[in-house]
Amino acid sequence: MSRIGILNTLERKGIILLGDLAIILSALGVYINDALDVKVESMGYKILFFSLGALLYLFLAYVLDFYNLERSLRTRATLSQSFYVVGSFCLIVYFFSVLFFDSSHWRIPLIIFLCLPTVAIFLWRHFFNNLFKVIPTTRNVLYVYAGNGKDNSIEKYIDLIDGEEINTFYKTKLTYSLEDVKFLEKGKFLEAINKIDSIILNLPGYDQIPLEFEKILLNAILNGKEVIPFTAFYQNTYEALPIRSHNDSFYEILQLRQKKIRYIERVFSFCINIILCLLVGPIFLVFIPFVAFFNLFFNKGPLFYTQKRVGLHGKEFNIYKFRSMVVDAEKGGAKMASKNDSRITPFGRILRLFRIDELPQIISVINGDMQFIGPRPERKVFVDTLKKNTPFYDARHLIKPGITGWAQVKYKYGENLEDSIRKLEYDLYYIKNKSVTLDLRILFKTITTVLFSRGV
């Protein structure tokens, strides 16, 4: 029988979150009831206090990537994250109460509030991790694919299922091509299915599935087995689109459809662009004289550089940045920038480290060529190359390019064609699933990206 007790990634995060919130709310209870030297009698104020406290914690946890299961499995990482996430939360609550309410505190309850939640959350997470060392945590997979089994890409798909970059909690135990399935004895196939928990299908079309195999799949579902297409597995696990899977149907991959509610997204995007322009614009103006001054000594040459990039519907526009490379950076021809590019000047590295070089792009936002959230614009010379080698590349030009995007907060620094293809998978996922919620996730993740120098 299937091990139906196995939890998926979302369920694990949910259980951890419930435990964390129980500790955080208990700590807030100690603070408001015992640490403050005045009693808060109003239930309305208490509800507001607990609600704002929970929201503050969720914001800090998301921005500081506290629910990254890869790190939570490591004791040292769990301890350090608990310290700076929960510690920051407790200090912010304390300082805000002092600042706005001019409150005094009882010493021992205050020390308990400032120190105990960090220890409690660390111990809770440590217990959770050890609990899953003794009960099943990984789903055993039967992978069924199109072809004759001689395709070298099969190993690549198995690596993705097993976790090439992240812990997917799936493990491929058996693989069959669709041709193998057609000639396999029913008894042997049923025996094989009894040993697995999930069946992942990577097929160009489901009309090719033999009727007998369809009956076996239906019976597997009725017996608690998980049966999913590879495209759905990939999207749910990696939050990207598998543009190079066996399924090369444009509609199946993107599932482009007319959305019934689109005005809220447009109003939200407009408001975000206005608000961020008002916030980032003054910062950009303040940095101009500082960057110009240091350029005189450490980065001699023009302050800005301008490039043509491909934007909405494939039309080119001008993008502006603070120059971070030597003046003749492309005397040998166009070349993708890399993380440790020798063309970047020492001062340019500082600009890139803190994303200061990106600030002038606000000019393109004001001109209407870009927005704050969207796929990063590329140069035409690279776009032409990528279009020849990458399916669906033009689909990323369905919306305006952005200063930050899903690919920037989810993937590493792009340096070559392979990285560009992987980033395209994230861009297409964003286009397909664009929503207010996803835009907010990108904004919060951008803070993490800048703080920890991740992405591009």
XYZ file of C-alpha atoms in Angstrom:
456
model
C 0.000 0.000 0.000
C 1.047 3.604 -0.546
C 2.668 5.429 2.317
C -0.020 8.112 2.391
C 1.461 9.621 5.557
C 4.372 11.117 3.595
C 4.211 14.908 3.697
C 4.983 17.107 0.697
C 7.056 20.287 0.908
C 4.082 22.606 1.411
C 2.705 20.425 4.213
C 6.093 20.384 5.965
C 6.332 24.147 5.793
C 2.762 24.423 7.063
C 3.451 22.251 10.136
C 6.643 24.174 10.924
C 4.775 27.473 10.507
C 1.964 26.411 12.854
C 4.509 25.494 15.543
C 6.400 28.752 15.015
C 3.230 30.860 15.225
C 2.157 29.081 18.423
C 5.513 30.022 20.007
C 5.416 33.597 18.666
C 1.852 34.221 19.872
C 2.709 32.729 23.280
C 5.717 35.065 23.483
C 3.541 38.040 22.577
C 1.137 36.955 25.313
C 3.975 36.974 27.864
C 5.019 40.416 26.631
C 1.622 42.119 26.763
C 0.409 40.397 29.954
C 3.574 40.167 32.043
C 6.432 42.267 30.624
C 4.576 45.594 30.389
C 4.080 47.316 33.731
C 0.606 48.441 32.673
C -2.221 46.011 31.991
C -3.891 46.124 28.597
C -7.527 45.340 29.335
C -9.092 46.135 25.955
C -9.677 42.982 23.894
C -9.612 45.072 20.713
C -6.095 46.334 21.476
C -4.941 42.809 22.271
C -6.296 41.428 19.001
C -4.623 44.278 17.092
C -1.333 43.679 18.935
C -1.347 39.940 18.246
C -2.361 40.454 14.589
C 0.336 43.037 13.883
C 2.892 40.906 15.709
C 2.025 37.822 13.655
C 2.178 39.845 10.412
C 5.559 41.307 11.387
C 6.914 37.837 12.092
C 5.594 36.452 8.779
C 7.147 39.380 6.906
C 10.567 38.902 8.529
C 10.415 35.119 8.074
C 9.618 35.430 4.377
C 12.158 38.147 3.603
C 14.897 36.332 5.538
C 14.002 32.981 3.932
C 13.212 31.274 7.245
C 11.165 28.518 5.600
C 13.857 27.251 3.269
C 13.699 23.503 4.023
C 17.207 22.956 2.692
C 18.678 25.098 5.445
C 16.218 23.999 8.129
C 17.606 20.446 7.879
C 21.006 21.688 9.100
C 21.271 22.276 12.857
C 23.776 25.141 12.638
C 21.742 26.969 9.984
C 18.550 26.495 12.019
C 20.220 27.963 15.104
C 21.630 31.005 13.281
C 18.373 31.695 11.425
C 16.324 31.360 14.616
C 18.659 33.846 16.265
C 18.472 36.601 13.672
C 14.828 36.134 12.564
C 13.190 35.661 15.973
C 15.708 37.894 17.720
C 15.012 40.705 15.230
C 11.275 40.208 15.699
C 11.474 40.488 19.492
C 13.707 43.573 19.369
C 11.415 45.324 16.870
C 8.362 44.644 19.069
C 10.225 45.986 22.103
C 11.496 49.171 20.437
C 8.141 49.957 18.818
C 6.332 49.618 22.149
C 8.863 51.950 23.789
C 8.760 54.412 20.882
C 4.990 54.667 20.449
C 3.645 53.867 23.915
C 6.465 55.073 26.162
C 6.081 51.856 28.149
C 8.266 50.598 30.956
C 8.815 46.887 31.554
C 9.273 44.297 34.257
C 12.837 43.032 33.893
C 12.494 39.230 34.142
C 9.419 38.867 31.842
C 11.141 41.167 29.331
C 14.286 38.999 29.337
C 12.072 35.919 28.893
C 10.359 37.565 25.900
C 13.638 38.625 24.277
C 15.466 35.303 24.722
C 13.085 32.384 25.139
C 11.254 32.475 21.739
C 14.545 32.057 19.869
C 15.460 28.983 21.915
C 11.916 27.579 21.710
C 11.686 27.857 17.921
C 15.137 26.309 17.496
C 14.158 23.364 19.722
C 10.823 22.954 17.903
C 12.501 22.838 14.503
C 15.220 20.516 15.783
C 12.508 18.176 17.098
C 10.648 18.345 13.771
C 13.780 17.464 11.789
C 14.636 14.511 14.047
C 11.051 13.263 13.958
C 11.337 12.782 10.196
C 14.509 10.769 10.548
C 12.461 7.875 11.895
C 9.336 8.126 9.700
C 9.181 8.099 5.854
C 10.027 11.449 4.272
C 10.574 10.600 0.598
C 8.175 9.357 -2.052
C 9.386 6.468 -4.197
C 8.697 7.247 -7.858
C 7.899 5.290 -11.001
C 8.923 7.480 -13.942
C 7.186 6.774 -17.277
C 8.532 8.610 -20.318
C 8.174 8.733 -24.086
C 10.836 7.055 -26.233
C 12.712 3.788 -26.310
C 14.952 4.191 -23.277
C 18.066 5.111 -25.305
C 17.633 8.865 -24.848
C 20.513 10.368 -22.838
C 18.161 13.008 -21.411
C 16.457 10.406 -19.202
C 19.165 10.833 -16.553
C 18.593 14.590 -16.578
C 14.899 14.140 -15.804
C 15.660 11.628 -13.063
C 18.077 14.138 -11.505
C 15.331 16.780 -11.546
C 12.863 14.426 -9.881
C 15.387 13.309 -7.253
C 16.523 16.865 -6.576
C 19.288 18.318 -8.705
C 19.297 21.646 -6.871
C 16.873 21.231 -3.972
C 15.522 18.440 -1.801
C 12.326 17.442 -3.618
C 11.462 14.572 -1.254
C 11.008 12.335 -4.317
C 13.272 9.439 -5.307
C 13.098 7.605 -8.636
C 13.032 3.847 -8.020
C 11.750 2.554 -11.372
C 11.736 3.872 -14.932
C 9.753 2.611 -17.928
C 9.394 3.982 -21.419
C 5.891 4.006 -22.867
C 7.048 1.307 -25.281
C 8.132 -0.871 -22.341
C 4.741 -0.391 -20.702
C 2.913 -1.629 -23.819
C 4.719 -4.974 -23.741
C 5.115 -5.416 -19.989
C 3.158 -8.192 -18.344
C 0.296 -6.749 -16.282
C 1.217 -8.805 -13.218
C 4.810 -7.583 -13.188
C 3.725 -3.985 -13.686
C 1.219 -4.157 -10.817
C 3.927 -5.665 -8.624
C 6.229 -2.769 -9.525
C 3.528 -0.179 -8.716
C 3.024 -1.679 -5.257
C 6.615 -0.693 -4.421
C 6.201 3.001 -5.233
C 4.233 5.998 -3.936
C 4.067 8.248 -6.995
C 3.891 7.837 -10.784
C 5.296 10.706 -12.850
C 4.363 10.768 -16.549
C 6.504 12.645 -19.078
C 4.643 12.134 -22.352
C 4.037 14.296 -25.455
C 0.329 13.450 -25.424
C -1.968 11.396 -23.242
C -3.884 9.991 -26.216
C -0.900 7.646 -26.711
C -1.444 5.884 -23.389
C -2.702 2.306 -23.952
C -6.177 1.615 -22.586
C -4.871 -1.133 -20.289
C -2.297 1.255 -18.834
C -5.020 3.867 -18.247
C -6.941 1.323 -16.176
C -3.797 0.573 -14.144
C -3.259 4.294 -13.502
C -6.865 4.761 -12.400
C -6.574 1.795 -10.055
C -3.329 3.253 -8.655
C -5.104 6.561 -7.920
C -7.957 4.711 -6.175
C -5.355 2.936 -4.016
C -3.831 6.198 -2.800
C -0.968 6.518 -5.288
C -0.032 9.934 -6.620
C -0.183 10.157 -10.450
C 1.007 13.453 -11.944
C 2.414 14.790 -15.244
C 6.066 15.821 -15.192
C 5.075 19.397 -16.119
C 2.876 19.661 -12.995
C 5.590 18.109 -10.785
C 8.209 20.521 -12.135
C 6.017 23.605 -11.729
C 4.984 22.695 -8.180
C 8.517 21.790 -7.087
C 10.724 24.305 -8.897
C 8.148 27.070 -9.561
C 9.332 27.194 -13.160
C 8.145 25.812 -16.523
C 9.869 22.718 -18.008
C 10.269 24.113 -21.515
C 12.504 21.224 -22.592
C 10.327 18.372 -21.352
C 8.961 15.750 -23.744
C 5.724 17.691 -23.823
C 6.386 20.376 -26.438
C 2.830 21.604 -26.833
C 2.823 25.404 -26.492
C -0.635 25.407 -24.904
C 0.141 22.510 -22.540
C 3.275 24.212 -21.252
C 2.029 27.777 -20.913
C -1.748 27.204 -20.715
C -2.236 30.791 -21.840
C -5.789 31.863 -21.208
C -7.893 34.967 -20.980
C -8.167 35.903 -17.317
C -11.569 37.000 -16.063
C -10.094 39.362 -13.473
C -7.174 41.387 -14.776
C -7.949 44.954 -13.709
C -6.848 44.387 -10.112
C -3.442 43.225 -11.367
C -3.130 46.255 -13.635
C -4.092 48.679 -10.872
C -1.677 46.931 -8.470
C 1.202 47.066 -10.995
C 0.474 50.756 -11.680
C 0.431 51.569 -7.953
C 3.620 49.610 -7.305
C 5.416 51.429 -10.121
C 4.260 54.830 -8.826
C 5.141 54.078 -5.188
C 8.560 52.610 -6.011
C 9.355 55.496 -8.365
C 8.641 57.904 -5.508
C 10.830 55.846 -3.164
C 13.684 54.911 -5.503
C 13.770 58.220 -7.454
C 15.193 60.320 -4.584
C 17.683 57.536 -3.725
C 18.873 57.568 -7.356
C 19.311 61.368 -7.294
C 21.235 61.212 -4.001
C 23.648 58.593 -5.358
C 24.507 60.464 -8.574
C 27.069 62.896 -7.023
C 28.654 60.140 -4.885
C 29.057 57.752 -7.819
C 30.350 60.602 -10.015
C 32.946 61.541 -7.375
C 34.323 58.027 -6.908
C 34.287 57.482 -10.668
C 36.917 60.221 -10.982
C 39.385 58.088 -9.034
C 38.374 54.439 -9.406
C 36.273 54.154 -12.565
C 37.365 56.860 -14.986
C 35.003 57.424 -17.880
C 31.321 58.195 -18.449
C 29.029 58.051 -15.427
C 26.215 56.232 -17.255
C 26.072 53.761 -20.080
C 23.154 53.228 -22.408
C 22.227 50.033 -24.221
C 19.458 48.877 -26.508
C 17.345 46.113 -24.956
C 14.372 44.151 -26.269
C 11.121 44.931 -24.497
C 7.360 44.567 -24.911
C 6.349 42.826 -28.176
C 9.999 42.601 -29.219
C 10.536 46.364 -29.588
C 13.907 47.816 -28.628
C 14.335 50.616 -26.076
C 17.164 52.322 -24.199
C 18.190 51.066 -20.767
C 20.356 53.146 -18.416
C 22.798 52.030 -15.722
C 25.718 53.401 -13.758
C 28.773 52.157 -15.668
C 30.486 49.323 -13.778
C 32.836 48.032 -16.509
C 35.872 49.451 -18.274
C 35.069 51.870 -21.091
C 36.040 49.502 -23.938
C 34.394 46.440 -22.359
C 33.059 45.111 -25.670
C 35.843 45.930 -28.085
C 36.002 42.213 -28.892
C 32.239 41.956 -29.488
C 29.107 41.429 -27.414
C 29.561 39.084 -24.471
C 27.333 38.059 -21.568
C 28.428 39.426 -18.206
C 29.594 36.864 -15.653
C 29.804 37.054 -11.871
C 33.602 37.418 -11.753
C 33.909 39.254 -15.069
C 37.408 40.736 -15.533
C 35.873 43.729 -17.344
C 34.229 44.963 -14.117
C 36.245 47.668 -12.364
C 36.943 47.497 -8.601
C 34.475 50.324 -7.943
C 32.046 48.685 -10.362
C 32.072 45.555 -8.194
C 30.919 47.621 -5.231
C 28.144 49.152 -7.337
C 27.016 45.686 -8.433
C 27.288 44.160 -4.967
C 24.731 46.618 -3.572
C 22.747 46.860 -6.855
C 23.518 50.595 -7.065
C 24.336 50.242 -10.776
C 20.669 49.292 -11.383
C 19.220 52.552 -10.004
C 19.228 54.543 -13.301
C 16.798 52.000 -14.770
C 14.099 54.032 -13.073
C 14.421 56.339 -16.085
C 13.172 53.515 -18.325
C 10.280 52.902 -15.901
C 9.307 56.592 -16.027
C 9.552 56.493 -19.846
C 7.099 53.566 -19.864
C 9.528 51.054 -21.404
C 9.958 49.010 -18.214
C 8.195 48.253 -14.950
C 9.618 47.267 -11.580
C 8.513 43.615 -11.794
C 8.897 41.534 -14.948
C 11.384 39.501 -17.010
C 14.798 41.145 -17.328
C 15.320 42.688 -20.788
C 18.073 41.222 -22.982
C 20.084 42.627 -25.878
C 18.920 41.808 -29.387
C 22.114 39.934 -30.269
C 21.489 37.516 -27.384
C 17.735 37.373 -28.004
C 18.318 36.267 -31.614
C 20.659 33.494 -30.449
C 18.339 32.335 -27.681
C 15.309 32.278 -30.012
C 17.100 29.785 -32.237
C 18.023 27.471 -29.378
C 15.153 27.883 -26.939
C 11.470 27.036 -27.404
C 8.914 29.721 -26.480
C 11.569 32.427 -25.957
C 9.431 35.143 -27.571
C 6.697 34.498 -24.987
C 8.722 36.477 -22.423
C 8.022 39.612 -24.493
C 4.279 39.361 -23.795
C 4.687 41.766 -20.869
C 6.957 44.714 -20.156
C 10.422 43.835 -18.841
C 11.245 44.620 -15.226
C 14.055 45.743 -12.969
C 13.501 42.685 -10.789
C 11.694 39.454 -11.592
C 10.959 35.856 -10.626
C 14.107 34.567 -12.369
C 16.270 37.102 -10.529
C 15.081 36.043 -7.069
C 14.956 32.294 -7.799
C 18.094 31.570 -9.822
C 21.805 32.280 -9.609
C 23.831 34.749 -11.662
C 23.309 33.976 -15.381
C 26.529 33.577 -17.348
C 25.783 31.375 -20.377
C 23.151 29.880 -22.655
C 22.204 27.159 -20.158
C 21.621 29.749 -17.429
C 19.525 31.830 -19.842
C 17.324 28.807 -20.592
C 16.853 28.097 -16.886
C 15.961 31.737 -16.265
C 13.473 31.579 -19.135
C 11.699 28.756 -17.294
C 11.163 31.094 -14.349
C 10.129 34.008 -16.593
C 7.491 31.887 -18.325
C 6.248 30.622 -14.961
C 5.792 34.264 -13.926
C 3.942 35.160 -17.130
C 1.649 32.156 -16.746
C 0.961 32.704 -13.025
C 1.207 36.502 -12.806
C -0.791 37.745 -9.837
C -0.747 40.287 -7.035
C 0.446 37.567 -4.642
C 3.357 36.543 -6.887
C 4.375 40.190 -7.366
C 4.442 40.669 -3.597
C 6.571 37.530 -3.227
C 9.029 38.953 -5.765
C 9.220 42.286 -3.936
C 9.921 40.565 -0.613
C 12.395 38.141 -2.202
C 14.175 41.057 -3.869
C 15.000 42.382 -0.400
C 16.537 38.975 0.433
C 18.400 38.952 -2.893
C 19.950 42.359 -2.208
C 20.726 41.579 1.448
C 22.532 38.309 0.631
C 23.864 39.258 -2.839
C 21.961 36.509 -4.657
C 20.785 36.374 -8.262
C 21.606 38.947 -10.896
